[in-house]
Coordinates of C-alpha atoms and ligand atoms in Angstrom, one line a residue:
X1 CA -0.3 1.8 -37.5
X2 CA 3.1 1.5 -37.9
X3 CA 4.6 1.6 -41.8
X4 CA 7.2 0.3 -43.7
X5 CA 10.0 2.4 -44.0
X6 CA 11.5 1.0 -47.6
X7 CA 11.1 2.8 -50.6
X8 CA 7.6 2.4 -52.1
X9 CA 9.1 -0.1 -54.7
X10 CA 12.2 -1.5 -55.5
X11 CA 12.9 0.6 -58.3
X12 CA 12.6 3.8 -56.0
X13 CA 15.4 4.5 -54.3
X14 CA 13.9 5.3 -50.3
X15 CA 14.3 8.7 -49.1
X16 CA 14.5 7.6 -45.7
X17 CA 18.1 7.5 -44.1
X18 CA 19.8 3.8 -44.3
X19 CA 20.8 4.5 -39.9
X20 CA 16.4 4.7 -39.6
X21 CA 15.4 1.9 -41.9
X22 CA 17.7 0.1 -40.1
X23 CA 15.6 0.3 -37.1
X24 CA 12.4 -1.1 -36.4
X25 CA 9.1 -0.2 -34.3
X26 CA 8.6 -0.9 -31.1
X27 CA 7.2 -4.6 -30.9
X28 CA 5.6 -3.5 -28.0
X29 CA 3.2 -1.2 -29.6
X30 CA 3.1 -3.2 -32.9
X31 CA 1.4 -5.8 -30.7
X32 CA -0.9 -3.1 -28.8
X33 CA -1.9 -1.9 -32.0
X34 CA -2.7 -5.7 -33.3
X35 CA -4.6 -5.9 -30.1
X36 CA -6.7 -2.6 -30.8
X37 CA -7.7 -3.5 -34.3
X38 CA -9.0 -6.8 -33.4
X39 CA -10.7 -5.2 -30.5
X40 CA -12.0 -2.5 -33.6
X41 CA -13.0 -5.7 -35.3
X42 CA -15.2 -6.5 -32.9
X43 CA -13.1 -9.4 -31.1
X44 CA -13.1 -9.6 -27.5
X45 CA -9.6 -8.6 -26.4
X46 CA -8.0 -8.7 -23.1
X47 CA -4.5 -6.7 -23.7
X48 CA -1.7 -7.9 -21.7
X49 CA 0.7 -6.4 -23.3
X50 CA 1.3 -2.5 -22.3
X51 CA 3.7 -1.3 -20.1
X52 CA 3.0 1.6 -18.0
X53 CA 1.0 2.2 -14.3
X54 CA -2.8 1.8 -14.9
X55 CA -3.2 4.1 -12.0
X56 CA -3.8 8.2 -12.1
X57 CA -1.1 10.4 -11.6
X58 CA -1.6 11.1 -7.8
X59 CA -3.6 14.1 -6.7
X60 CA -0.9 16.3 -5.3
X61 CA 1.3 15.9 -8.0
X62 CA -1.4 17.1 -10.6
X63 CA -2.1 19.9 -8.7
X64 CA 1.4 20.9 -8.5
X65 CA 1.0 21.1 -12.2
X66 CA -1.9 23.3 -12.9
X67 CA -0.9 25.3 -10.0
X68 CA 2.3 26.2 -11.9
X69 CA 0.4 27.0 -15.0
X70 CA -1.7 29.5 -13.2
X71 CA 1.5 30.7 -11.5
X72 CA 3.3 31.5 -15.4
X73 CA 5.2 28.4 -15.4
X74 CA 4.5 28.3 -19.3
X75 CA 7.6 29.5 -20.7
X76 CA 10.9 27.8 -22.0
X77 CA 13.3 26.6 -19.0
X78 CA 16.5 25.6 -18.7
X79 CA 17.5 23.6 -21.0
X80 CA 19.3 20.9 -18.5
X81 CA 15.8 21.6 -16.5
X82 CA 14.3 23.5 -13.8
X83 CA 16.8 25.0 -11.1
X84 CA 13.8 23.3 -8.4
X85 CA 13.7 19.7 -10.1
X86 CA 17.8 19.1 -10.4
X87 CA 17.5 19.8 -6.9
X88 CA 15.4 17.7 -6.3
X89 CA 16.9 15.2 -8.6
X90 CA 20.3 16.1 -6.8
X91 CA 18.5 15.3 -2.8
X92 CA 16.8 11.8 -4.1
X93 CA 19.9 10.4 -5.5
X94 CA 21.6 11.0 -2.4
X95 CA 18.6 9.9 -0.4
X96 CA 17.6 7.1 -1.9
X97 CA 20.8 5.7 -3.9
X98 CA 23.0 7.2 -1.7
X99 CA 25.1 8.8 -4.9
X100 CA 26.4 12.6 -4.6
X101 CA 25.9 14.7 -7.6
X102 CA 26.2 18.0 -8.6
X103 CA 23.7 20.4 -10.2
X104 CA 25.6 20.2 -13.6
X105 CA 25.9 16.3 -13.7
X106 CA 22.0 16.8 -14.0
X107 CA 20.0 16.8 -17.3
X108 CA 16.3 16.4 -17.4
X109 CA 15.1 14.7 -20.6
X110 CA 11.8 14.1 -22.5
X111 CA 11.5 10.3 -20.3
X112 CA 14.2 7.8 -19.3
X113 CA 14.0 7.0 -23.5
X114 CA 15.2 10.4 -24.5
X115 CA 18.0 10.2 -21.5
X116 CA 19.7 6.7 -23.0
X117 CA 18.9 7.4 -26.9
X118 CA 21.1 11.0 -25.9
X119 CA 23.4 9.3 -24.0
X120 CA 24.2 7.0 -26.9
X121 CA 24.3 9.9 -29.7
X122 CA 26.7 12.0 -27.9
X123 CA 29.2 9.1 -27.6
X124 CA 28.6 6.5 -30.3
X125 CA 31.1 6.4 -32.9
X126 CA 29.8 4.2 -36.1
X127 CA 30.7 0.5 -34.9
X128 CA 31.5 1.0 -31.1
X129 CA 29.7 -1.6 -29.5
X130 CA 27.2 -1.6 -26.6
X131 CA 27.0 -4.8 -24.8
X132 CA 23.3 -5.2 -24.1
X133 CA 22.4 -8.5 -21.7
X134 CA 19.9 -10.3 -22.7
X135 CA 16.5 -10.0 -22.1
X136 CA 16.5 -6.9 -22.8
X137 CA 13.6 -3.5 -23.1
X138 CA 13.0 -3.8 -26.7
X139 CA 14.4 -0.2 -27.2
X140 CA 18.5 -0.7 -26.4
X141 CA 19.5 -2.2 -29.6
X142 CA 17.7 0.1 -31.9
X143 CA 18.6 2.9 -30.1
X144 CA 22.4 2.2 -30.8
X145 CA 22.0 0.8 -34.1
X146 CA 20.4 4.7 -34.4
X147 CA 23.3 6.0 -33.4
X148 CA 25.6 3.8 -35.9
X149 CA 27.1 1.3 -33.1
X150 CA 26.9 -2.2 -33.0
X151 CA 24.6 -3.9 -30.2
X152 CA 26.5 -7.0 -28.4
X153 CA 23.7 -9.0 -27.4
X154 CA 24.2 -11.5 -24.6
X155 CA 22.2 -14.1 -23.8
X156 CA 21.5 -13.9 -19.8
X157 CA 19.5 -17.6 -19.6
X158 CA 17.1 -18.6 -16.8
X159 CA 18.9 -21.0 -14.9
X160 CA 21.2 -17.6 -14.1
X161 CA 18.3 -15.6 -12.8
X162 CA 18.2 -13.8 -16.2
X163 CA 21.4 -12.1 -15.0
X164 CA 24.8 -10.7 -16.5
X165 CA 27.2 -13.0 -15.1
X166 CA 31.0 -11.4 -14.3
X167 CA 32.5 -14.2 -16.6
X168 CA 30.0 -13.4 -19.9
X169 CA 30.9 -9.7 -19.1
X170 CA 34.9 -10.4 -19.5
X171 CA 34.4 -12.7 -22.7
X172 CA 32.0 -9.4 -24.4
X173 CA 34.2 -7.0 -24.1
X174 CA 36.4 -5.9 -26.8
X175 CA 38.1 -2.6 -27.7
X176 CA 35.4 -1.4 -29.7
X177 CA 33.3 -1.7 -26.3
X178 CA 31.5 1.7 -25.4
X179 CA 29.2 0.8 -22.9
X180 CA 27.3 -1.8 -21.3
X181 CA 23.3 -1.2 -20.4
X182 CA 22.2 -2.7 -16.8
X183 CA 18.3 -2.3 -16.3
X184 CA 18.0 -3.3 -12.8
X185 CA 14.9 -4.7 -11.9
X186 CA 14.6 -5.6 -15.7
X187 CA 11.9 -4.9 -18.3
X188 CA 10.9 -7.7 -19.1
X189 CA 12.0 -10.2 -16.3
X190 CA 12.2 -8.2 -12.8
X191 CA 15.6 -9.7 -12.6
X192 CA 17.7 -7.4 -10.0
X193 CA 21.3 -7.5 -9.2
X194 CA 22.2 -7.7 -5.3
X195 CA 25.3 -5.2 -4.5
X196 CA 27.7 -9.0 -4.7
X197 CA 26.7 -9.8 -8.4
X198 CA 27.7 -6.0 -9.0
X199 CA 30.9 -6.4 -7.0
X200 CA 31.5 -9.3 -9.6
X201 CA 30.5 -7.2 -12.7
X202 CA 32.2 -4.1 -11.5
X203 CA 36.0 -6.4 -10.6
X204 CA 35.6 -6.7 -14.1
X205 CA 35.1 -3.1 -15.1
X206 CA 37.5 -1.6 -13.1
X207 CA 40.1 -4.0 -15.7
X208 CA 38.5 -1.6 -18.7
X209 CA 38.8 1.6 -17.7
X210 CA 37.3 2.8 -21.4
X211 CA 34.2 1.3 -20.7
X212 CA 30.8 3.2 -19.5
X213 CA 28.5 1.6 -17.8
X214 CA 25.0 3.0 -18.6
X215 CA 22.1 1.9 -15.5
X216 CA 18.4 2.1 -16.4
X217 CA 16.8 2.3 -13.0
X218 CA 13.1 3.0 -14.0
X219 CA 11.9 0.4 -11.7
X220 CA 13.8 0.5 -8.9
X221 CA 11.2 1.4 -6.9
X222 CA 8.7 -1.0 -7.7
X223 CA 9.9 -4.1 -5.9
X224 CA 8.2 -7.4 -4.2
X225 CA 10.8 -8.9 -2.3
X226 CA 11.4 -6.1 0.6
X227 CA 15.0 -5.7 -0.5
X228 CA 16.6 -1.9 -1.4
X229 CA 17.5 -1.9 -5.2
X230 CA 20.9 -2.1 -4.9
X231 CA 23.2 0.3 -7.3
X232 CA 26.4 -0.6 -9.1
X233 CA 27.9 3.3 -8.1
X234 CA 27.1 2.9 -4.5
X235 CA 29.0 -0.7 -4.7
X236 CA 31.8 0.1 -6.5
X237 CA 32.2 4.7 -6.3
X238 CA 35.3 4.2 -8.5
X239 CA 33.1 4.1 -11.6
X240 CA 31.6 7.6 -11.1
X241 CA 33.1 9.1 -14.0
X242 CA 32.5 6.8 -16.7
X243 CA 28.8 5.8 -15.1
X244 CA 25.6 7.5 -16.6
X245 CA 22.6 6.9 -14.1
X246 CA 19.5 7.1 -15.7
X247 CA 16.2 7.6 -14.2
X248 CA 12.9 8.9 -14.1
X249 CA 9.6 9.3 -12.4
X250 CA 7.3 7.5 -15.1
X251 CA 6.8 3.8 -13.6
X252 CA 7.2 4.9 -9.9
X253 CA 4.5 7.9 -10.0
X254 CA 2.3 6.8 -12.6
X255 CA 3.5 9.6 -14.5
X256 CA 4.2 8.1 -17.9
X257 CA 2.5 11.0 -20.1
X258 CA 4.6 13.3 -18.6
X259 CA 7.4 12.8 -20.2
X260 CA 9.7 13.3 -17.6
X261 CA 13.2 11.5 -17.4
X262 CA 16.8 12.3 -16.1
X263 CA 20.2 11.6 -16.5
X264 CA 23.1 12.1 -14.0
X265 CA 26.6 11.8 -15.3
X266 CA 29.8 13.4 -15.2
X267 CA 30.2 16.7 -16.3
X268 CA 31.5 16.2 -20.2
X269 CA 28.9 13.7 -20.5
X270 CA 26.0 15.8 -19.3
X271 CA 26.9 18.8 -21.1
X272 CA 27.4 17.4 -24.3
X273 CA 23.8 15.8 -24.1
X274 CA 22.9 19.3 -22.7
X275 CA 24.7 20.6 -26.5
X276 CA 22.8 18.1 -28.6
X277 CA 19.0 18.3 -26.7
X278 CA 19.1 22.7 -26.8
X279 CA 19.7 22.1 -31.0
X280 CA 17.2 19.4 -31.4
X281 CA 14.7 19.2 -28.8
X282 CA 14.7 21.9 -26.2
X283 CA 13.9 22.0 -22.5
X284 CA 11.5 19.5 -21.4
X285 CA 7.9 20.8 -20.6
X286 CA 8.1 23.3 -18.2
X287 CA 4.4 22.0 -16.2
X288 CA 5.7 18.4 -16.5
X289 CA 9.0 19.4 -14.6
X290 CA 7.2 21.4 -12.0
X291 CA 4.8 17.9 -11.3
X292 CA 8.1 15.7 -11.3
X293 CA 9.2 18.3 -8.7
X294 CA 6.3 17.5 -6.4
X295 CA 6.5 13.7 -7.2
X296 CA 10.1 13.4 -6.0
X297 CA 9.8 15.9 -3.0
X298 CA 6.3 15.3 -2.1
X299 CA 4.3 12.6 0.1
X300 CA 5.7 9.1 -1.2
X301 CA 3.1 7.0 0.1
X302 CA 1.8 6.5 -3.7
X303 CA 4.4 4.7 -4.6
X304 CA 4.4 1.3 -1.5
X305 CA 0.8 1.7 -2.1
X306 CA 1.0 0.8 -6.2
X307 CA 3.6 -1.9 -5.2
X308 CA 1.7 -3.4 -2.6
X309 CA -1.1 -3.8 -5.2
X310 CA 1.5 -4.5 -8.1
X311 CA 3.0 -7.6 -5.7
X312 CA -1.2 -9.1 -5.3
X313 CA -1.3 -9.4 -8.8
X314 CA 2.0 -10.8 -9.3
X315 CA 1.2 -13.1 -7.0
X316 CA -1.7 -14.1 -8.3
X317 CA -1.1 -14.1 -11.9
X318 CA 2.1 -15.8 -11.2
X319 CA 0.5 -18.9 -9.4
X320 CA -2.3 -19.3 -12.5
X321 CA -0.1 -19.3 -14.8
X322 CA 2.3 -21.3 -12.9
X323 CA -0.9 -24.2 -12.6
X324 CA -0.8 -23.8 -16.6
X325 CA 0.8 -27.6 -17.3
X326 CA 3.3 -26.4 -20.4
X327 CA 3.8 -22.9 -18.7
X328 CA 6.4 -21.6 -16.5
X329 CA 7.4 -18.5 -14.7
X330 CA 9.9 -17.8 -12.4
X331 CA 9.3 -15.4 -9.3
X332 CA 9.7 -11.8 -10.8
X333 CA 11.7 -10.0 -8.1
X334 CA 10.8 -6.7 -9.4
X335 CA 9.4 -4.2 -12.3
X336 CA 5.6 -5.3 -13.6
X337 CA 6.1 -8.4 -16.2
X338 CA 6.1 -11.8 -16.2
X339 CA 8.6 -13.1 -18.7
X340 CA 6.7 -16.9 -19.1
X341 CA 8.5 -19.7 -20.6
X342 CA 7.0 -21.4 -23.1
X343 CA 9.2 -24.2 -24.5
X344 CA 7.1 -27.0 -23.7
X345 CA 4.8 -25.9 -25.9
X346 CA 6.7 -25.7 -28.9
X347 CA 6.3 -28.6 -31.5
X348 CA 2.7 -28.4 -30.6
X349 CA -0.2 -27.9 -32.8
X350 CA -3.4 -26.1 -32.5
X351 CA -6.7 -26.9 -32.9
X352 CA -6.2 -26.2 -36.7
X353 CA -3.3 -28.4 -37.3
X354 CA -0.8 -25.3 -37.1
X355 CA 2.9 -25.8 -35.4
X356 CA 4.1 -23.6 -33.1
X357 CA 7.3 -23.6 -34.2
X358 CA 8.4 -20.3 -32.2
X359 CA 7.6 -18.1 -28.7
X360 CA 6.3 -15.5 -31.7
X361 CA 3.7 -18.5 -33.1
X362 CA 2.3 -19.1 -29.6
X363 CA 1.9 -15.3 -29.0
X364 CA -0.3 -15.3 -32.4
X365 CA -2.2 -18.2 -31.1
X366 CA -3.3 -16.6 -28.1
X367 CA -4.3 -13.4 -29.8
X368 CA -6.3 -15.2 -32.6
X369 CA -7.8 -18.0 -30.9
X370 CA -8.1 -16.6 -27.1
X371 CA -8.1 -12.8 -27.7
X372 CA -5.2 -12.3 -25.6
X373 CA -2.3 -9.8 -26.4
X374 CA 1.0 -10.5 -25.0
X375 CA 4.4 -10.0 -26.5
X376 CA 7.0 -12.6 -27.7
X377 CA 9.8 -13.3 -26.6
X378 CA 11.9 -12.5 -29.2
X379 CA 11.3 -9.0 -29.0
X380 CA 13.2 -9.0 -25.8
X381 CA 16.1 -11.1 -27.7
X382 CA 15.5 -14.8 -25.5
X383 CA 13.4 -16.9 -26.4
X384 CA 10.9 -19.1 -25.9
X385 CA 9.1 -17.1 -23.7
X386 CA 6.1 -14.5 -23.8
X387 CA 5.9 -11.4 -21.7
X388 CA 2.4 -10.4 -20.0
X389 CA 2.5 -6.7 -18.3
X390 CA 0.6 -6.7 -14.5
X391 CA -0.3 -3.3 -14.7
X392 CA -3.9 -3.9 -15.2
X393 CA -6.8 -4.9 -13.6
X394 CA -7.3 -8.1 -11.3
X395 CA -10.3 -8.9 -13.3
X396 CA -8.4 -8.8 -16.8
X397 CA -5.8 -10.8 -15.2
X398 CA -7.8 -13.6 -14.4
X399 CA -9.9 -13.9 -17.7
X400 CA -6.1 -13.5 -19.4
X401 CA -5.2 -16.6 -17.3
X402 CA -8.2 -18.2 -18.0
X403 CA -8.1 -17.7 -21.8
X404 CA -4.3 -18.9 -21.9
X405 CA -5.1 -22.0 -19.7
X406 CA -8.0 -23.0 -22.5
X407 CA -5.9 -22.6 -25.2
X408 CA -3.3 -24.3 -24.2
X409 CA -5.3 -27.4 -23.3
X410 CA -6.6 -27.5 -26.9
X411 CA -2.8 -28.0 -28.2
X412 CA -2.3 -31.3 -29.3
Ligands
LIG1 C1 13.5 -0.5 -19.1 C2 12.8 0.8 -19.5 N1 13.5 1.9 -19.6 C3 13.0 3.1 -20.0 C4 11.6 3.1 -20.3 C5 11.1 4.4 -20.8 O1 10.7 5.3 -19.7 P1 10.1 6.7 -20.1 O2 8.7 6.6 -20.2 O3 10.5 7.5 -18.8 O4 10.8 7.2 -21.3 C6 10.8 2.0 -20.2 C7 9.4 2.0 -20.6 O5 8.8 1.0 -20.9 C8 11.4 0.8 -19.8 O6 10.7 -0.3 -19.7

């Protein structure tokens, strides 16, 4: 459970910094724990909410891992990682994003998390602003508010595909701007940019040279529409040295406990990170690194295996919900959510006489009254909508859907 982080009463001054209590939680796993103590209560609970592969790490890629334990691999590394994984961090951005990098643009963090939270402490000065579109992973703006900047949220509505347009790009930048974020396919609406809207966005850059352009490509892989994730570097090269690329191998290869993540990035950028992590953290761990090895240079079938069963249950949960009258969702192009409009339902009133006044009173609804955990959308700054993870079963799907659909029939 997660804590306050004031001062145990008003009179006591807190010892916690003022840069963490500005911060809050992860709503995601407030709402996972919510879930798990109602499930602890007895309730019948189907959890929607987390975000991660409910498949096992493939076989070959554990084995790669124990068999570097029994071959020694047990000691500290490289701080920036492994000479064998920046290799082969080095061959799959060239094979699959067609980017060139060198072994010292390379840094291997603790997950794609520790990669962007890094990235941001090594270049944030207090009040530089990071322009974060809208919906956004819940992490972005607390991890610059961390770091003493100022997040610059904008608002990315439906009707544009949940995009970053070229024009709402120009109008958020400022002087103070030191990077914008671009998570493409999106957590939490699968939106993806094709190689024009980047064309758009990077016309636009290439007018501010002092902005960096940060890309979260966690889910590149897992797409449903048979299109390549495009990549704003590959579209527009002239961005290399003020683009940080940041990746990782926990979505694709079901490899979230591993804690593996990378960043590649001009040199500066990459060795400062490189100063910061050998002071506070250290290498990453050594048997995780040798497994993320194997995932990127080993047998890739895994991965359009997951997706093909990732796309059934998009499919699927998609048209259920979709048959929900006061529901909406639009087709998720990528990544494992479904971002679900709700504003219809707004105004309403349960069974008990209660409002829903807000996308975060309809998410309580459904957890009280149908034991079903999702998470609202105003975690993922636009609202009203709720987001429900497809990384789980077929079977909890389709009770989810079920439970929503008679809950929302009892709303008067
Ligand atoms: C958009 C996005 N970026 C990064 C991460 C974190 O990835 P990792 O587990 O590699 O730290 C997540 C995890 O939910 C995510 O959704």
């Amino acid at each position: 459970m997660h804590r306050s982080l004031q001062g145990s009463s008003v009179n006591t001054p807190s010892r916690i910094s003022s840069r963490v209590r500005r911060i809050k939680p992860s709503p995601s796993t407030s709402a996972a724990d919510r879930a798990n103590e109602l499930r602890r209560q007895g309730k019948s609970i189907v959890n929607l909410v987390v975000g991660e592969p409910d498949f096992d790490t493939p076989a070959h890629i554990r084995r790669a891992a124990t068999e570097a334990m029994d071959k020694g691999a047990t000691r500290y590394t490289l701080m920036s990682g492994t000479v064998e994984l920046r290799q082969a961090i080095v061959a799959k951005l060239k094979r699959e994003n067609g980017l060139d990098y060198a072994m010292n643009e390379i840094i291997v963090t603790s997950g794609a998390k520790s990669a962007i939270y890094n990235a941001f402490a090594v270049t944030v000065e207090p009040g530089d602003e990071v322009i974060i579109p809208a919906p956004y992973w819940v992490s972005y703006p607390d991890m610059v508010i961390a770091c003493e900047g100022q997040p610059v949220i904008v608002a990315c509505p439906e009707a544009n595909g949940f995009k970053l347009t070229a024009a709402q790009l120009e109008a958020a930048i400022t002087p103070r701007t030191r990077w914008l974020l671009i998570n493409s396919p999106s957590n939490p609406t699968g939106a993806s940019y094709t190689a024009a809207e980047y064309r758009a966005l990077a016309d636009v850059l290439l007018k501010h040279p002092h902005v960096m352009v940060m890309t979260d490509d966690i889910y590149e892989h897992i797409r449903f529409d048979g299109e390549t994730t495009a990549h704003i570097l590959a579209v527009e090269p002239a961005l290399r040295d003020r683009t940080l690329v940041v990746n990782g191998v926990s979505k694709t290869y079901a490899m979230t406990g591993w804690r593996i993540g990378f960043a590649a990035g001009p040199a500066d950028l990459v060795t400062a990170m490189d100063t910061l992590l050998s002071q506070t953290s250290g290498n990453c761990c050594s048997v995780s690194q040798a497994a993320a090895t194997m995932a990127l240079n080993g047998d890739q079938s895994f991965v359009a295996e997951s997706v093909a069963v990732y796309k059934q249950r998009r499919d699927r949960t998609l048209a259920n919900i979709n048959a929900i009258p006061g529901l909406s969702c639009a087709t998720p192009p990528g990544a494992f959510y479904l971002y679900i409009n709700c504003s219809d339902l707004i105004g309403k009133k349960t069974p008990a006489g209660k409002p829903l006044q807000q996308d975060g009173d309809v998410v309580m609804y459904l957890l009280e009254n149908a034991g079903v955990a999702t998470v609202a959308g105003t975690a993922y700054g636009l609202s009203p909508y709720f987001r429900l993870s497809i990384a789980t079963s077929i079977e909890n799907l389709d009770e989810g859907c079920k439970r929503i659909a008679g809950a929302v029939a009892e709303l008067h």
